Amino acid sequence: MKVFKFGGASVKDAAGVMNLHRILSLFSGNSILVVVSAMGKSTNKLELVVQAWYTGKLPDAVEHIEELRFYHQELIRGLDLQHTEILLLKKTTDVFFDELRSMVSLPTQAYYNQIYDQIVAYGELISTHIISGYLTGKNVQNRWLDARDFVVTNDTFRDARVNWSRTESNIHKLVDNEQLKDGINVTQGFIGRAEEGRLTTTLGREGSDFSASIFAYCLGAEDVTIWKDVPGVLNADPKLFPFAEKIDELSYEEAVEMTYYGASVIHPKTIKPLQNKGIKLYVRSFLKPELSGTVIHEINEWRNFPPCIIVKKNQMLVSFASRDFSFVAEESLSLIFGELYKLGIKAHISQNSAISFRICVDEDPFKVQPFIEAVSSHFDVTTEGGLSLWTLRHQSEKLERGLISGKTVLLEQRSKDAVQYVLR
Ligand code: ASP
Ligand code: MG
């Protein structure tokens, strides 16, 4: 079995859905699990539904739902199906929007993150319903699977952790019962179900790549392909650096490092499960599926990887100084990291001296403010925002000098293969 992941951009309109069919037909004869995200920007729109509902603005919530209904109905209308098939697909898709409407007509009972997952998951349920229906209309036999029936998670809503052993055993059961079998299978990325309470959960924004990787791991799939709007993994963002070029081949380690520091082409959690089972990951263009893209796999010998630049914007440097001239050492660091962990803040870099400590984090006031409040009784905390974090891998001195010239370096950290800068 192969696993194909299609993101929202690849199925944002009727042409995208028809293109997905074309790509599958290039692989006819293969068994494929097709993992799909919500269409276009549906997830963002569903977030607006949640916000409106949560703040008691029912008319706004309804308006957003109706806009989403219209968008999907128009998409269906553009598909090259028989008129009766279009009508039927519209009608069956409407059921999801009716469900959303009746959900928001009741007062919200639960806390925000929980509600969020119950609503936002509809994006993937709807997209896969339409795609499965369309493929059927084109005589591609396929099975629609509800990912919540096999992806078991904890109940950390919006950032649920996967229970690997239960998920794996569920997937094996599906295969044994022939619910997941040779041919084409269609399921959702991003969503799962909590083992306790049985509510819908999500794996965090952009989590569909990770879903594809979960399925591939549990199935022992042959390979995974992420179909993107770029030709593969590039060594820099072409919007920022005109010299950006596609990398043909990467090791798992290299790919993990790149994605961890913000190369946004693949979700960082995607790689490790594939590496553990030696499953190849391809990143290819859905616009030019005949091109080979990038392959990420085991590379044992030494390679001269091209220099690679990852820029993460909207960064903030948070500095801590001890109040009493005691050292900022293990005890205070454990306090700082404890609060970071509680608030789900990732320290992209940290650096300490005897009496001070600095971290670079995403500039997210909803997280950073409570964090500062929590630690400010222990330290003098100062912040500077509006910064960017640059990670250069396999850098050359010349490239490095060129890149940072004219910018102020606030923090620098260097290892054998990489250098990182926080720049103003
Ligand atoms: N639809 C979800 C999101 O936009 C998941 C994904 O696209 O991977 O975050
Ligand atoms: Mg998406």
XYZ file of C-alpha atoms and ligand atoms in Angstrom:
434
model
C 0.000 0.000 0.000
C 1.154 3.514 -0.813
C 0.044 6.543 1.174
C -0.696 9.769 -0.712
C -1.341 12.989 1.160
C -3.136 15.879 -0.496
C -3.180 19.214 1.350
C -5.870 21.862 1.258
C -4.205 23.821 -1.548
C -4.212 20.789 -3.843
C -7.996 20.386 -3.573
C -9.027 24.006 -3.233
C -11.309 23.923 -6.293
C -12.947 21.541 -8.752
C -9.827 21.542 -10.940
C -7.798 20.406 -7.921
C -10.139 17.500 -7.202
C -10.052 16.477 -10.857
C -6.267 16.720 -10.776
C -6.179 14.395 -7.746
C -8.066 11.861 -9.879
C -5.560 12.339 -12.685
C -2.663 11.705 -10.293
C -4.310 8.528 -8.997
C -4.777 7.326 -12.556
C -1.030 7.732 -13.134
C -0.654 5.082 -10.427
C -3.454 2.781 -11.519
C -2.911 -0.764 -10.360
C -1.434 0.437 -7.062
C -3.187 0.211 -3.724
C -3.316 3.668 -2.232
C -4.512 5.187 1.003
C -5.403 8.755 0.075
C -5.172 11.150 3.027
C -6.804 14.525 2.491
C -6.931 17.837 4.369
C -9.779 20.305 4.408
C -10.319 22.061 1.077
C -8.570 25.392 0.507
C -8.807 27.604 3.563
C -11.752 25.771 5.123
C -9.933 25.138 8.394
C -9.403 28.880 8.918
C -13.060 29.498 8.200
C -14.131 26.780 10.629
C -11.944 28.448 13.242
C -14.060 31.561 12.723
C -17.194 29.486 13.282
C -15.767 28.271 16.590
C -14.807 31.785 17.693
C -18.216 33.170 16.813
C -20.062 30.352 18.509
C -17.888 30.507 21.585
C -18.430 34.221 21.998
C -22.186 33.873 21.590
C -22.357 35.436 18.115
C -24.734 32.932 16.581
C -25.552 34.931 13.424
C -21.839 35.209 12.613
C -21.314 31.505 13.178
C -24.221 30.713 10.859
C -22.935 33.099 8.222
C -19.517 31.430 8.191
C -21.133 28.007 7.914
C -23.277 29.155 5.004
C -20.241 30.606 3.237
C -18.487 27.292 3.632
C -21.555 25.469 2.341
C -21.631 27.733 -0.710
C -17.915 27.261 -1.367
C -18.194 23.463 -1.294
C -21.416 23.454 -3.334
C -19.736 25.578 -6.001
C -16.754 23.269 -6.011
C -19.028 20.255 -6.530
C -20.883 22.084 -9.302
C -17.596 22.511 -11.180
C -16.804 18.779 -11.226
C -17.044 16.862 -14.488
C -19.826 14.534 -13.346
C -23.338 13.826 -14.600
C -25.954 16.317 -13.493
C -27.723 13.743 -11.301
C -24.416 12.776 -9.662
C -23.707 16.425 -8.890
C -27.118 16.837 -7.299
C -26.663 13.736 -5.210
C -23.192 14.748 -4.053
C -24.468 18.203 -3.120
C -27.305 16.678 -1.164
C -25.152 14.240 0.794
C -22.585 16.970 1.502
C -25.322 19.226 2.812
C -25.888 16.837 5.687
C -22.548 17.894 7.214
C -23.477 21.570 7.036
C -26.876 20.851 8.561
C -25.101 19.091 11.412
C -22.849 22.107 11.914
C -25.883 24.396 11.913
C -27.639 22.384 14.570
C -24.469 22.132 16.670
C -24.055 25.890 16.871
C -27.719 26.485 17.577
C -27.172 25.053 21.054
C -25.285 26.992 23.697
C -21.623 25.995 24.068
C -21.134 23.589 26.934
C -17.481 22.803 26.913
C -14.237 24.696 26.938
C -12.759 26.242 23.831
C -10.260 23.632 22.641
C -12.780 20.835 22.943
C -15.396 22.699 20.948
C -12.766 23.648 18.416
C -11.986 20.053 17.558
C -15.657 19.044 17.268
C -16.235 21.788 14.688
C -12.952 22.073 12.826
C -12.796 18.334 12.041
C -15.719 18.851 9.647
C -13.318 20.367 7.110
C -11.649 16.988 6.547
C -14.873 14.981 6.820
C -16.437 17.094 4.078
C -13.417 17.153 1.769
C -12.990 13.375 1.889
C -16.711 12.853 1.376
C -16.621 14.949 -1.799
C -13.435 13.342 -3.088
C -14.640 9.829 -2.447
C -17.958 10.642 -4.136
C -16.211 12.196 -7.098
C -13.919 9.193 -7.564
C -16.942 6.886 -7.448
C -18.561 9.057 -10.112
C -15.450 8.567 -12.247
C -15.711 4.794 -11.790
C -12.792 4.624 -9.385
C -13.970 2.166 -6.778
C -12.933 3.391 -3.367
C -13.681 3.121 0.312
C -14.250 6.146 2.560
C -12.867 5.594 6.024
C -13.516 7.715 9.092
C -10.046 8.272 10.563
C -11.615 8.718 14.003
C -12.500 5.035 13.968
C -8.845 4.098 14.064
C -6.665 7.040 15.179
C -6.777 6.848 18.963
C -5.489 9.856 20.891
C -5.502 11.345 24.349
C -7.860 14.233 25.052
C -5.441 17.124 24.670
C -7.773 18.862 22.249
C -6.117 20.777 19.389
C -2.816 19.017 20.033
C -3.803 15.435 20.692
C -1.143 12.776 21.302
C -1.467 9.537 19.388
C -1.827 6.244 21.183
C 0.368 4.303 18.796
C -0.323 0.793 19.959
C -4.112 1.159 19.914
C -4.021 2.976 16.585
C -1.837 0.285 15.092
C -4.065 -2.506 16.332
C -7.153 -0.691 14.975
C -5.529 -0.349 11.577
C -4.590 -4.019 11.549
C -8.215 -4.854 12.397
C -9.421 -2.751 9.465
C -7.116 -4.674 7.182
C -8.212 -8.044 8.641
C -11.880 -7.108 8.181
C -11.154 -5.917 4.647
C -12.463 -2.433 5.398
C -9.071 -1.151 4.321
C -7.911 -3.183 1.372
C -6.290 -3.227 -2.044
C -7.403 -0.493 -4.381
C -8.189 3.082 -3.383
C -9.041 4.071 0.189
C -9.843 7.647 1.180
C -9.494 9.062 4.673
C -8.933 12.285 6.596
C -5.733 13.758 7.861
C -5.568 15.805 11.060
C -8.335 14.095 13.061
C -8.657 11.307 15.596
C -10.760 10.334 18.567
C -9.982 10.476 22.273
C -9.900 7.113 23.961
C -11.623 8.602 26.937
C -14.912 10.313 26.241
C -14.777 9.327 22.576
C -14.834 12.920 21.381
C -13.211 14.061 18.140
C -9.663 15.398 18.490
C -7.212 17.099 16.153
C -3.449 16.701 15.920
C -2.567 20.401 15.623
C -2.657 22.717 12.619
C -1.090 21.300 9.487
C -1.277 17.879 11.105
C -2.343 15.943 8.000
C 1.216 15.146 6.963
C 1.671 13.550 10.347
C -1.552 11.553 9.859
C -0.177 10.193 6.589
C 2.928 9.148 8.451
C 0.902 7.470 11.231
C -1.048 5.432 8.687
C 2.085 4.494 6.765
C 3.847 3.387 9.929
C 0.916 1.296 11.152
C 0.340 -0.280 7.733
C 4.020 -0.816 7.034
C 3.353 1.060 3.789
C 5.645 0.908 0.805
C 6.115 4.676 0.698
C 4.451 8.018 1.381
C 4.027 10.854 -1.101
C 3.100 14.366 -0.030
C 1.704 16.211 -3.049
C 2.558 19.902 -2.784
C 2.408 23.099 -4.806
C 6.218 23.205 -4.886
C 8.471 20.875 -6.899
C 9.893 19.254 -3.753
C 11.908 20.308 -0.704
C 13.834 23.468 -1.526
C 16.985 24.666 0.212
C 15.415 28.083 0.918
C 12.124 29.882 0.526
C 12.041 31.032 -3.125
C 9.968 34.065 -2.119
C 12.883 35.276 0.002
C 15.861 33.866 -1.875
C 15.905 33.785 -5.663
C 18.707 31.206 -5.671
C 16.512 28.589 -3.960
C 16.699 25.196 -5.617
C 15.119 21.801 -5.210
C 17.007 19.145 -3.277
C 16.684 15.741 -4.990
C 17.493 13.596 -2.017
C 17.642 14.059 1.741
C 18.360 11.828 4.702
C 15.725 11.504 7.409
C 18.004 13.345 9.868
C 18.525 16.234 7.519
C 14.790 16.492 6.868
C 13.976 16.414 10.589
C 16.448 19.197 11.290
C 15.128 21.347 8.460
C 11.462 20.970 9.368
C 12.066 21.369 13.084
C 13.491 24.837 12.510
C 10.644 25.904 10.295
C 11.109 24.680 6.718
C 7.370 24.625 6.244
C 7.239 22.051 3.488
C 6.504 19.091 5.789
C 5.121 18.916 9.297
C 8.096 18.175 11.592
C 6.452 15.169 13.275
C 6.077 13.372 9.940
C 9.579 12.058 9.520
C 10.426 10.074 12.634
C 7.787 7.315 12.298
C 8.817 6.789 8.680
C 12.470 6.661 9.603
C 11.748 4.063 12.289
C 10.341 1.727 9.656
C 12.563 2.824 6.758
C 9.585 4.037 4.721
C 10.534 6.431 1.927
C 8.916 9.849 1.845
C 8.473 11.622 -1.474
C 7.605 15.300 -1.770
C 6.267 15.988 -5.247
C 4.388 18.621 -7.188
C 0.677 18.035 -7.737
C 0.927 20.487 -10.630
C 3.694 18.514 -12.327
C 3.252 14.953 -11.105
C 5.520 13.590 -13.813
C 8.539 15.227 -12.115
C 10.415 13.267 -9.505
C 10.439 15.735 -6.590
C 12.463 15.030 -3.453
C 12.994 11.666 -1.819
C 13.703 11.454 1.914
C 15.203 8.150 2.950
C 18.067 6.434 4.721
C 21.432 7.717 3.509
C 24.345 6.079 5.207
C 27.367 7.474 3.482
C 28.626 11.008 3.956
C 26.939 13.482 1.645
C 27.638 16.992 0.697
C 24.197 18.480 1.261
C 23.609 21.888 -0.301
C 23.555 24.896 2.001
C 20.094 25.476 3.296
C 18.449 28.525 4.825
C 15.365 28.503 7.033
C 13.910 31.786 8.181
C 11.341 31.896 10.944
C 9.684 35.273 11.321
C 7.691 36.797 14.203
C 10.194 35.748 16.793
C 10.720 37.163 20.247
C 13.748 37.072 22.475
C 12.899 36.691 26.151
C 15.713 37.438 28.603
C 15.746 36.482 32.267
C 18.069 37.979 34.824
C 18.223 36.783 38.369
C 17.171 39.381 40.923
C 19.595 38.561 43.644
C 22.840 37.843 41.747
C 22.342 34.147 42.232
C 23.121 32.125 39.144
C 20.525 31.252 36.571
C 21.229 27.545 36.844
C 19.466 24.208 37.067
C 16.778 25.130 39.547
C 15.685 28.336 37.835
C 15.973 26.733 34.422
C 13.663 23.936 35.452
C 11.157 26.562 36.582
C 11.366 28.363 33.238
C 11.093 25.186 31.169
C 8.286 23.906 33.380
C 6.208 27.004 32.586
C 7.093 26.802 28.887
C 5.925 23.211 28.822
C 2.679 24.010 30.623
C 1.826 26.743 28.139
C 2.926 24.780 25.095
C 5.646 27.270 24.146
C 8.627 25.997 22.201
C 12.023 27.558 22.902
C 13.660 27.503 19.486
C 17.035 28.397 20.950
C 18.224 28.996 24.463
C 21.478 30.405 25.738
C 22.702 31.137 29.220
C 25.389 32.998 31.028
C 25.985 32.967 34.762
C 23.352 35.513 35.701
C 21.116 35.614 32.659
C 19.266 33.328 30.312
C 17.683 33.949 26.938
C 15.248 32.064 24.769
C 13.828 32.671 21.332
C 10.125 31.879 20.974
C 7.266 32.560 18.561
C 5.783 35.990 19.191
C 2.367 34.847 20.347
C 0.994 37.265 22.960
C -1.668 34.785 24.103
C 1.057 32.426 25.216
C 3.994 34.684 26.008
C 2.085 37.070 28.289
C 0.849 34.381 30.705
C 4.324 32.873 30.649
C 5.938 36.146 31.680
C 3.387 36.614 34.425
C 4.146 33.145 35.715
C 7.913 33.652 35.963
C 8.249 37.361 36.669
C 8.200 36.965 40.433
C 11.494 35.060 40.124
C 13.352 37.002 37.444
C 13.620 40.349 35.770
C 12.159 39.556 32.399
C 12.698 41.663 29.304
C 11.471 40.967 25.805
C 12.186 42.121 22.300
C 9.831 41.203 19.497
C 9.708 41.635 15.732
C 12.797 39.465 15.227
C 13.615 36.574 12.960
C 15.388 33.301 13.565
C 17.711 32.179 10.787
C 18.982 28.636 10.649
C 21.720 27.951 8.115
C 22.773 24.382 7.531
C 25.916 23.371 5.663
C 26.699 27.042 5.467
C 29.739 28.538 3.890
C 31.454 31.513 5.437
C 30.795 33.585 2.358
C 27.092 32.803 2.245
C 26.798 33.470 5.951
C 28.467 36.856 5.768
C 26.267 37.868 2.853
C 23.099 36.868 4.611
C 23.624 38.640 7.889
C 25.208 41.789 6.514
C 23.212 44.876 7.417
C 21.338 43.068 10.195
C 21.929 43.134 13.924
C 22.825 39.781 15.449
C 21.231 39.478 18.886
C 22.099 35.857 19.487
C 24.246 33.334 17.693
C 24.666 29.625 18.175
C 26.962 27.394 16.196
C 27.499 23.680 15.774
C 29.391 21.614 13.241
C 26.636 21.532 10.600
C 24.589 24.577 11.415
C 24.536 28.099 12.687
C 21.552 29.950 14.061
C 21.030 33.647 14.382
C 18.371 35.724 16.020
C 18.345 38.876 13.916
C 16.821 42.306 14.215
N -6.732 21.212 7.674
C -5.777 21.259 8.739
C -5.086 22.589 8.738
O -5.289 23.364 7.813
C -4.787 20.167 8.690
C -3.841 20.191 7.533
O -4.071 20.903 6.553
O -2.833 19.512 7.573
O -4.343 22.871 9.635
Mg -5.002 22.513 5.610
